[in-house]
mmCIF file with all atom_site columns, C-alpha atoms in Angstrom:
data_model
loop_
_atom_site.group_PDB
_atom_site.id
_atom_site.type_symbol
_atom_site.label_atom_id
_atom_site.label_alt_id
_atom_site.label_comp_id
_atom_site.label_asym_id
_atom_site.label_entity_id
_atom_site.label_seq_id
_atom_site.pdbx_PDB_ins_code
_atom_site.Cartn_x
_atom_site.Cartn_y
_atom_site.Cartn_z
_atom_site.occupancy
_atom_site.B_iso_or_equiv
_atom_site.pdbx_formal_charge
_atom_site.auth_seq_id
_atom_site.auth_comp_id
_atom_site.auth_asym_id
_atom_site.auth_atom_id
_atom_site.pdbx_PDB_model_num
ATOM 1   C CA . MET A 1 1   ? -122.195 -106.303 -7.729 1.00 45.00 ? 1   MET A CA 1
ATOM 2   C CA . SER A 1 2   ? -121.347 -109.819 -6.914 1.00 45.00 ? 2   SER A CA 1
ATOM 3   C CA . GLN A 1 3   ? -118.479 -111.010 -4.800 1.00 47.00 ? 3   GLN A CA 1
ATOM 4   C CA . SER A 1 4   ? -116.522 -114.128 -5.355 1.00 45.00 ? 4   SER A CA 1
ATOM 5   C CA . PRO A 1 5   ? -116.672 -116.689 -2.547 1.00 46.00 ? 5   PRO A CA 1
ATOM 6   C CA . THR A 1 6   ? -112.891 -116.274 -1.804 1.00 44.00 ? 6   THR A CA 1
ATOM 7   C CA . GLN A 1 7   ? -113.208 -112.567 -1.081 1.00 42.00 ? 7   GLN A CA 1
ATOM 8   C CA . GLN A 1 8   ? -114.814 -111.601 2.151  1.00 44.00 ? 8   GLN A CA 1
ATOM 9   C CA . GLU A 1 9   ? -115.340 -108.167 3.507  1.00 45.00 ? 9   GLU A CA 1
ATOM 10  C CA . VAL A 1 10  ? -113.726 -107.779 6.874  1.00 46.00 ? 10  VAL A CA 1
ATOM 11  C CA . PRO A 1 11  ? -114.391 -104.402 8.447  1.00 50.00 ? 11  PRO A CA 1
ATOM 12  C CA . VAL A 1 12  ? -110.962 -103.571 9.857  1.00 48.00 ? 12  VAL A CA 1
ATOM 13  C CA . THR A 1 13  ? -109.999 -100.069 10.775 1.00 53.00 ? 13  THR A CA 1
ATOM 14  C CA . GLU A 1 14  ? -106.555 -98.799  9.914  1.00 59.00 ? 14  GLU A CA 1
ATOM 15  C CA . GLY A 1 15  ? -105.403 -98.655  13.573 1.00 59.00 ? 15  GLY A CA 1
ATOM 16  C CA . ALA A 1 16  ? -106.492 -102.225 14.226 1.00 64.00 ? 16  ALA A CA 1
ATOM 17  C CA . ASP A 1 17  ? -104.652 -103.387 11.092 1.00 73.00 ? 17  ASP A CA 1
ATOM 18  C CA . VAL A 1 18  ? -101.410 -101.775 12.292 1.00 69.00 ? 18  VAL A CA 1
ATOM 19  C CA . SER A 1 19  ? -101.871 -103.299 15.749 1.00 73.00 ? 19  SER A CA 1
ATOM 20  C CA . GLN A 1 20  ? -102.487 -106.738 14.243 1.00 73.00 ? 20  GLN A CA 1
ATOM 21  C CA . ARG A 1 21  ? -99.350  -106.462 12.081 1.00 74.00 ? 21  ARG A CA 1
ATOM 22  C CA . GLN A 1 22  ? -97.276  -105.417 15.089 1.00 75.00 ? 22  GLN A CA 1
ATOM 23  C CA . SER A 1 23  ? -98.510  -108.342 17.161 1.00 72.00 ? 23  SER A CA 1
ATOM 24  C CA . LEU A 1 24  ? -97.629  -110.710 14.299 1.00 72.00 ? 24  LEU A CA 1
ATOM 25  C CA . ASP A 1 25  ? -94.162  -109.130 14.093 1.00 83.00 ? 25  ASP A CA 1
ATOM 26  C CA . VAL A 1 26  ? -93.686  -109.630 17.846 1.00 83.00 ? 26  VAL A CA 1
ATOM 27  C CA . LEU A 1 27  ? -94.778  -113.246 17.578 1.00 84.00 ? 27  LEU A CA 1
ATOM 28  C CA . ASP A 1 28  ? -92.408  -113.789 14.664 1.00 85.00 ? 28  ASP A CA 1
ATOM 29  C CA . GLN A 1 29  ? -89.577  -112.320 16.724 1.00 86.00 ? 29  GLN A CA 1
ATOM 30  C CA . LEU A 1 30  ? -90.429  -114.530 19.708 1.00 85.00 ? 30  LEU A CA 1
ATOM 31  C CA . MET A 1 31  ? -90.287  -117.646 17.558 1.00 88.00 ? 31  MET A CA 1
ATOM 32  C CA . LYS A 1 32  ? -86.624  -117.081 16.666 1.00 89.00 ? 32  LYS A CA 1
ATOM 33  C CA . PRO A 1 33  ? -84.273  -119.432 18.574 1.00 90.00 ? 33  PRO A CA 1
ATOM 34  C CA . GLU A 1 34  ? -81.773  -116.699 19.495 1.00 92.00 ? 34  GLU A CA 1
ATOM 35  C CA . VAL A 1 35  ? -84.570  -114.594 20.989 1.00 89.00 ? 35  VAL A CA 1
ATOM 36  C CA . GLN A 1 36  ? -85.809  -117.582 22.997 1.00 90.00 ? 36  GLN A CA 1
ATOM 37  C CA . GLU A 1 37  ? -82.268  -118.243 24.264 1.00 92.00 ? 37  GLU A CA 1
ATOM 38  C CA . SER A 1 38  ? -81.915  -114.591 25.272 1.00 91.00 ? 38  SER A CA 1
ATOM 39  C CA . LEU A 1 39  ? -85.233  -114.708 27.110 1.00 90.00 ? 39  LEU A CA 1
ATOM 40  C CA . THR A 1 40  ? -84.120  -117.848 28.948 1.00 92.00 ? 40  THR A CA 1
ATOM 41  C CA . VAL A 1 41  ? -80.916  -116.125 30.053 1.00 93.00 ? 41  VAL A CA 1
ATOM 42  C CA . LEU A 1 42  ? -82.911  -113.085 31.192 1.00 91.00 ? 42  LEU A CA 1
ATOM 43  C CA . VAL A 1 43  ? -85.326  -115.217 33.203 1.00 93.00 ? 43  VAL A CA 1
ATOM 44  C CA . GLU A 1 44  ? -82.448  -117.102 34.830 1.00 94.00 ? 44  GLU A CA 1
ATOM 45  C CA . ASN A 1 45  ? -80.779  -113.822 35.815 1.00 93.00 ? 45  ASN A CA 1
ATOM 46  C CA . LEU A 1 46  ? -83.890  -112.006 37.019 1.00 93.00 ? 46  LEU A CA 1
ATOM 47  C CA . PRO A 1 47  ? -82.847  -112.075 40.707 1.00 93.00 ? 47  PRO A CA 1
ATOM 48  C CA . LYS A 1 48  ? -79.496  -110.473 39.879 1.00 94.00 ? 48  LYS A CA 1
ATOM 49  C CA . LEU A 1 49  ? -81.127  -107.955 37.558 1.00 93.00 ? 49  LEU A CA 1
ATOM 50  C CA . ALA A 1 50  ? -83.682  -107.038 40.222 1.00 94.00 ? 50  ALA A CA 1
ATOM 51  C CA . GLU A 1 51  ? -80.868  -106.510 42.734 1.00 95.00 ? 51  GLU A CA 1
ATOM 52  C CA . MET A 1 52  ? -78.953  -104.341 40.261 1.00 95.00 ? 52  MET A CA 1
ATOM 53  C CA . VAL A 1 53  ? -82.023  -102.266 39.445 1.00 95.00 ? 53  VAL A CA 1
ATOM 54  C CA . THR A 1 54  ? -82.679  -101.756 43.160 1.00 95.00 ? 54  THR A CA 1
ATOM 55  C CA . ALA A 1 55  ? -79.100  -100.590 43.719 1.00 96.00 ? 55  ALA A CA 1
ATOM 56  C CA . MET A 1 56  ? -79.241  -98.269  40.691 1.00 96.00 ? 56  MET A CA 1
ATOM 57  C CA . THR A 1 57  ? -82.568  -96.857  41.893 1.00 96.00 ? 57  THR A CA 1
ATOM 58  C CA . LYS A 1 58  ? -81.063  -96.100  45.308 1.00 96.00 ? 58  LYS A CA 1
ATOM 59  C CA . ALA A 1 59  ? -78.041  -94.470  43.661 1.00 96.00 ? 59  ALA A CA 1
ATOM 60  C CA . TYR A 1 60  ? -80.318  -92.424  41.401 1.00 95.00 ? 60  TYR A CA 1
ATOM 61  C CA . ASP A 1 61  ? -82.436  -91.301  44.363 1.00 94.00 ? 61  ASP A CA 1
ATOM 62  C CA . PHE A 1 62  ? -79.283  -90.286  46.256 1.00 93.00 ? 62  PHE A CA 1
ATOM 63  C CA . ALA A 1 63  ? -77.860  -88.411  43.265 1.00 93.00 ? 63  ALA A CA 1
ATOM 64  C CA . GLN A 1 64  ? -81.193  -86.691  42.702 1.00 92.00 ? 64  GLN A CA 1
ATOM 65  C CA . SER A 1 65  ? -81.387  -85.583  46.343 1.00 91.00 ? 65  SER A CA 1
ATOM 66  C CA . VAL A 1 66  ? -77.788  -84.309  46.244 1.00 88.00 ? 66  VAL A CA 1
ATOM 67  C CA . ALA A 1 67  ? -78.317  -82.504  42.940 1.00 88.00 ? 67  ALA A CA 1
ATOM 68  C CA . THR A 1 68  ? -81.404  -80.687  44.198 1.00 90.00 ? 68  THR A CA 1
ATOM 69  C CA . ASP A 1 69  ? -80.086  -79.794  47.681 1.00 90.00 ? 69  ASP A CA 1
ATOM 70  C CA . LYS A 1 70  ? -79.587  -76.026  47.507 1.00 91.00 ? 70  LYS A CA 1
ATOM 71  C CA . VAL A 1 71  ? -77.631  -75.850  50.779 1.00 92.00 ? 71  VAL A CA 1
ATOM 72  C CA . LEU A 1 72  ? -75.175  -78.562  49.701 1.00 91.00 ? 72  LEU A CA 1
ATOM 73  C CA . ILE A 1 73  ? -74.680  -76.931  46.304 1.00 90.00 ? 73  ILE A CA 1
ATOM 74  C CA . SER A 1 74  ? -74.070  -73.564  47.940 1.00 92.00 ? 74  SER A CA 1
ATOM 75  C CA . ASP A 1 75  ? -71.589  -75.006  50.458 1.00 92.00 ? 75  ASP A CA 1
ATOM 76  C CA . THR A 1 76  ? -69.751  -76.934  47.741 1.00 90.00 ? 76  THR A CA 1
ATOM 77  C CA . MET A 1 77  ? -69.445  -73.884  45.505 1.00 91.00 ? 77  MET A CA 1
ATOM 78  C CA . SER A 1 78  ? -68.220  -71.798  48.437 1.00 92.00 ? 78  SER A CA 1
ATOM 79  C CA . ALA A 1 79  ? -65.596  -74.418  49.376 1.00 92.00 ? 79  ALA A CA 1
ATOM 80  C CA . MET A 1 80  ? -64.414  -74.696  45.776 1.00 92.00 ? 80  MET A CA 1
ATOM 81  C CA . GLY A 1 81  ? -64.163  -70.913  45.559 1.00 90.00 ? 81  GLY A CA 1
ATOM 82  C CA . GLU A 1 82  ? -62.059  -70.774  48.730 1.00 91.00 ? 82  GLU A CA 1
ATOM 83  C CA . PHE A 1 83  ? -59.808  -73.519  47.406 1.00 89.00 ? 83  PHE A CA 1
ATOM 84  C CA . ALA A 1 84  ? -59.385  -71.944  43.964 1.00 92.00 ? 84  ALA A CA 1
ATOM 85  C CA . LYS A 1 85  ? -58.936  -68.320  45.108 1.00 92.00 ? 85  LYS A CA 1
ATOM 86  C CA . PRO A 1 86  ? -55.228  -68.612  46.119 1.00 92.00 ? 86  PRO A CA 1
ATOM 87  C CA . VAL A 1 87  ? -54.422  -70.479  42.911 1.00 92.00 ? 87  VAL A CA 1
ATOM 88  C CA . VAL A 1 88  ? -56.219  -67.894  40.793 1.00 93.00 ? 88  VAL A CA 1
ATOM 89  C CA . ASP A 1 89  ? -54.535  -65.025  42.647 1.00 93.00 ? 89  ASP A CA 1
ATOM 90  C CA . LYS A 1 90  ? -51.102  -66.630  42.173 1.00 92.00 ? 90  LYS A CA 1
ATOM 91  C CA . ALA A 1 91  ? -51.764  -67.204  38.453 1.00 94.00 ? 91  ALA A CA 1
ATOM 92  C CA . LYS A 1 92  ? -52.866  -63.593  38.041 1.00 94.00 ? 92  LYS A CA 1
ATOM 93  C CA . GLY A 1 93  ? -49.692  -62.411  39.827 1.00 93.00 ? 93  GLY A CA 1
ATOM 94  C CA . VAL A 1 94  ? -47.453  -64.537  37.597 1.00 92.00 ? 94  VAL A CA 1
ATOM 95  C CA . ALA A 1 95  ? -49.278  -63.380  34.458 1.00 95.00 ? 95  ALA A CA 1
ATOM 96  C CA . SER A 1 96  ? -48.994  -59.708  35.396 1.00 95.00 ? 96  SER A CA 1
ATOM 97  C CA . ALA A 1 97  ? -45.279  -60.140  36.190 1.00 93.00 ? 97  ALA A CA 1
ATOM 98  C CA . ALA A 1 98  ? -44.738  -61.831  32.811 1.00 93.00 ? 98  ALA A CA 1
ATOM 99  C CA . ILE A 1 99  ? -46.523  -58.992  31.011 1.00 95.00 ? 99  ILE A CA 1
ATOM 100 C CA . GLU A 1 100 ? -44.525  -56.360  32.893 1.00 94.00 ? 100 GLU A CA 1
ATOM 101 C CA . ALA A 1 101 ? -41.245  -58.209  32.212 1.00 92.00 ? 101 ALA A CA 1
ATOM 102 C CA . ASN A 1 102 ? -42.089  -58.388  28.526 1.00 92.00 ? 102 ASN A CA 1
ATOM 103 C CA . ASP A 1 103 ? -42.821  -54.653  28.448 1.00 93.00 ? 103 ASP A CA 1
ATOM 104 C CA . ARG A 1 104 ? -39.509  -53.873  30.160 1.00 91.00 ? 104 ARG A CA 1
ATOM 105 C CA . ALA A 1 105 ? -37.561  -56.192  27.856 1.00 89.00 ? 105 ALA A CA 1
ATOM 106 C CA . GLN A 1 106 ? -39.133  -54.556  24.798 1.00 90.00 ? 106 GLN A CA 1
ATOM 107 C CA . ALA A 1 107 ? -38.343  -51.050  26.070 1.00 91.00 ? 107 ALA A CA 1
ATOM 108 C CA . GLU A 1 108 ? -34.711  -51.806  26.944 1.00 88.00 ? 108 GLU A CA 1
ATOM 109 C CA . GLN A 1 109 ? -32.430  -52.023  23.925 1.00 85.00 ? 109 GLN A CA 1
ATOM 110 C CA . THR A 1 110 ? -29.086  -52.648  25.631 1.00 86.00 ? 110 THR A CA 1
ATOM 111 C CA . SER A 1 111 ? -27.310  -55.940  25.117 1.00 86.00 ? 111 SER A CA 1
ATOM 112 C CA . VAL A 1 112 ? -26.474  -58.230  28.015 1.00 87.00 ? 112 VAL A CA 1
ATOM 113 C CA . GLY A 1 113 ? -22.738  -58.820  28.257 1.00 91.00 ? 113 GLY A CA 1
ATOM 114 C CA . LEU A 1 114 ? -20.702  -61.527  29.913 1.00 92.00 ? 114 LEU A CA 1
ATOM 115 C CA . PHE A 1 115 ? -20.062  -59.534  33.092 1.00 92.00 ? 115 PHE A CA 1
ATOM 116 C CA . ALA A 1 116 ? -23.750  -58.613  33.382 1.00 89.00 ? 116 ALA A CA 1
ATOM 117 C CA . MET A 1 117 ? -24.612  -62.325  33.123 1.00 90.00 ? 117 MET A CA 1
ATOM 118 C CA . LEU A 1 118 ? -22.040  -63.203  35.802 1.00 92.00 ? 118 LEU A CA 1
ATOM 119 C CA . LYS A 1 119 ? -23.533  -60.524  38.034 1.00 92.00 ? 119 LYS A CA 1
ATOM 120 C CA . MET A 1 120 ? -27.027  -61.934  37.427 1.00 92.00 ? 120 MET A CA 1
ATOM 121 C CA . LEU A 1 121 ? -25.810  -65.396  38.447 1.00 93.00 ? 121 LEU A CA 1
ATOM 122 C CA . LYS A 1 122 ? -25.319  -64.092  41.999 1.00 93.00 ? 122 LYS A CA 1
ATOM 123 C CA . ASP A 1 123 ? -29.016  -63.185  42.285 1.00 94.00 ? 123 ASP A CA 1
ATOM 124 C CA . PRO A 1 124 ? -30.841  -65.715  44.562 1.00 95.00 ? 124 PRO A CA 1
ATOM 125 C CA . ASN A 1 125 ? -33.885  -65.749  42.257 1.00 93.00 ? 125 ASN A CA 1
ATOM 126 C CA . VAL A 1 126 ? -31.706  -66.613  39.275 1.00 94.00 ? 126 VAL A CA 1
ATOM 127 C CA . GLN A 1 127 ? -30.014  -69.379  41.289 1.00 95.00 ? 127 GLN A CA 1
ATOM 128 C CA . GLN A 1 128 ? -33.362  -70.825  42.320 1.00 96.00 ? 128 GLN A CA 1
ATOM 129 C CA . THR A 1 129 ? -34.620  -70.695  38.736 1.00 94.00 ? 129 THR A CA 1
ATOM 130 C CA . LEU A 1 130 ? -31.467  -72.381  37.447 1.00 94.00 ? 130 LEU A CA 1
ATOM 131 C CA . ARG A 1 131 ? -31.753  -75.149  40.072 1.00 95.00 ? 131 ARG A CA 1
ATOM 132 C CA . PHE A 1 132 ? -35.376  -75.652  39.096 1.00 95.00 ? 132 PHE A CA 1
ATOM 133 C CA . ALA A 1 133 ? -34.506  -75.778  35.387 1.00 95.00 ? 133 ALA A CA 1
ATOM 134 C CA . GLN A 1 134 ? -31.679  -78.245  36.042 1.00 96.00 ? 134 GLN A CA 1
ATOM 135 C CA . SER A 1 135 ? -33.932  -80.529  38.137 1.00 96.00 ? 135 SER A CA 1
ATOM 136 C CA . PHE A 1 136 ? -36.765  -80.297  35.612 1.00 95.00 ? 136 PHE A CA 1
ATOM 137 C CA . LEU A 1 137 ? -34.493  -81.221  32.708 1.00 95.00 ? 137 LEU A CA 1
ATOM 138 C CA . SER A 1 138 ? -32.990  -84.115  34.722 1.00 95.00 ? 138 SER A CA 1
ATOM 139 C CA . ILE A 1 139 ? -36.450  -85.511  35.405 1.00 95.00 ? 139 ILE A CA 1
ATOM 140 C CA . LEU A 1 140 ? -37.441  -85.197  31.735 1.00 94.00 ? 140 LEU A CA 1
ATOM 141 C CA . ASN A 1 141 ? -34.223  -86.954  30.750 1.00 94.00 ? 141 ASN A CA 1
ATOM 142 C CA . GLU A 1 142 ? -34.832  -89.804  33.257 1.00 94.00 ? 142 GLU A CA 1
ATOM 143 C CA . ARG A 1 143 ? -38.407  -90.291  32.056 1.00 93.00 ? 143 ARG A CA 1
ATOM 144 C CA . GLY A 1 144 ? -37.272  -90.262  28.442 1.00 92.00 ? 144 GLY A CA 1
ATOM 145 C CA . GLN A 1 145 ? -34.725  -93.004  29.177 1.00 93.00 ? 145 GLN A CA 1
ATOM 146 C CA . GLN A 1 146 ? -37.372  -95.083  31.009 1.00 91.00 ? 146 GLN A CA 1
ATOM 147 C CA . GLN A 1 147 ? -39.703  -94.954  28.021 1.00 86.00 ? 147 GLN A CA 1
ATOM 148 C CA . ARG A 1 148 ? -37.045  -96.251  25.646 1.00 80.00 ? 148 ARG A CA 1
#
């Protein structure tokens, strides 16, 4: 079997061929003017970038130490629990009162007349609720006028 003088056998393994193609691709990329401009900008800003990386590394190290500190996590969870407990208890109380009020309203079939409503108006809780509703609606009205 004869070979023509233009064909030469070059023993190249498949991995070396891929590596050679990748290095040619990298060189082709580096020859582009926009890539060269970007590299110039990066080199000019290396001191700033190094400073930023140092600051981010310190922040990461701090966050990592805080995230893995079992005592801090335990104390934080305990403090959050103490803060949330009164709010949760109040919400549970309001929810149970709403459920009980709904049950009573469903069980009672009598109609509320004018004199019953006038009598209810003397109740301090009703007065407080009406003042709250009036203030709330005034605020909503003011905010609606401001947005227009």
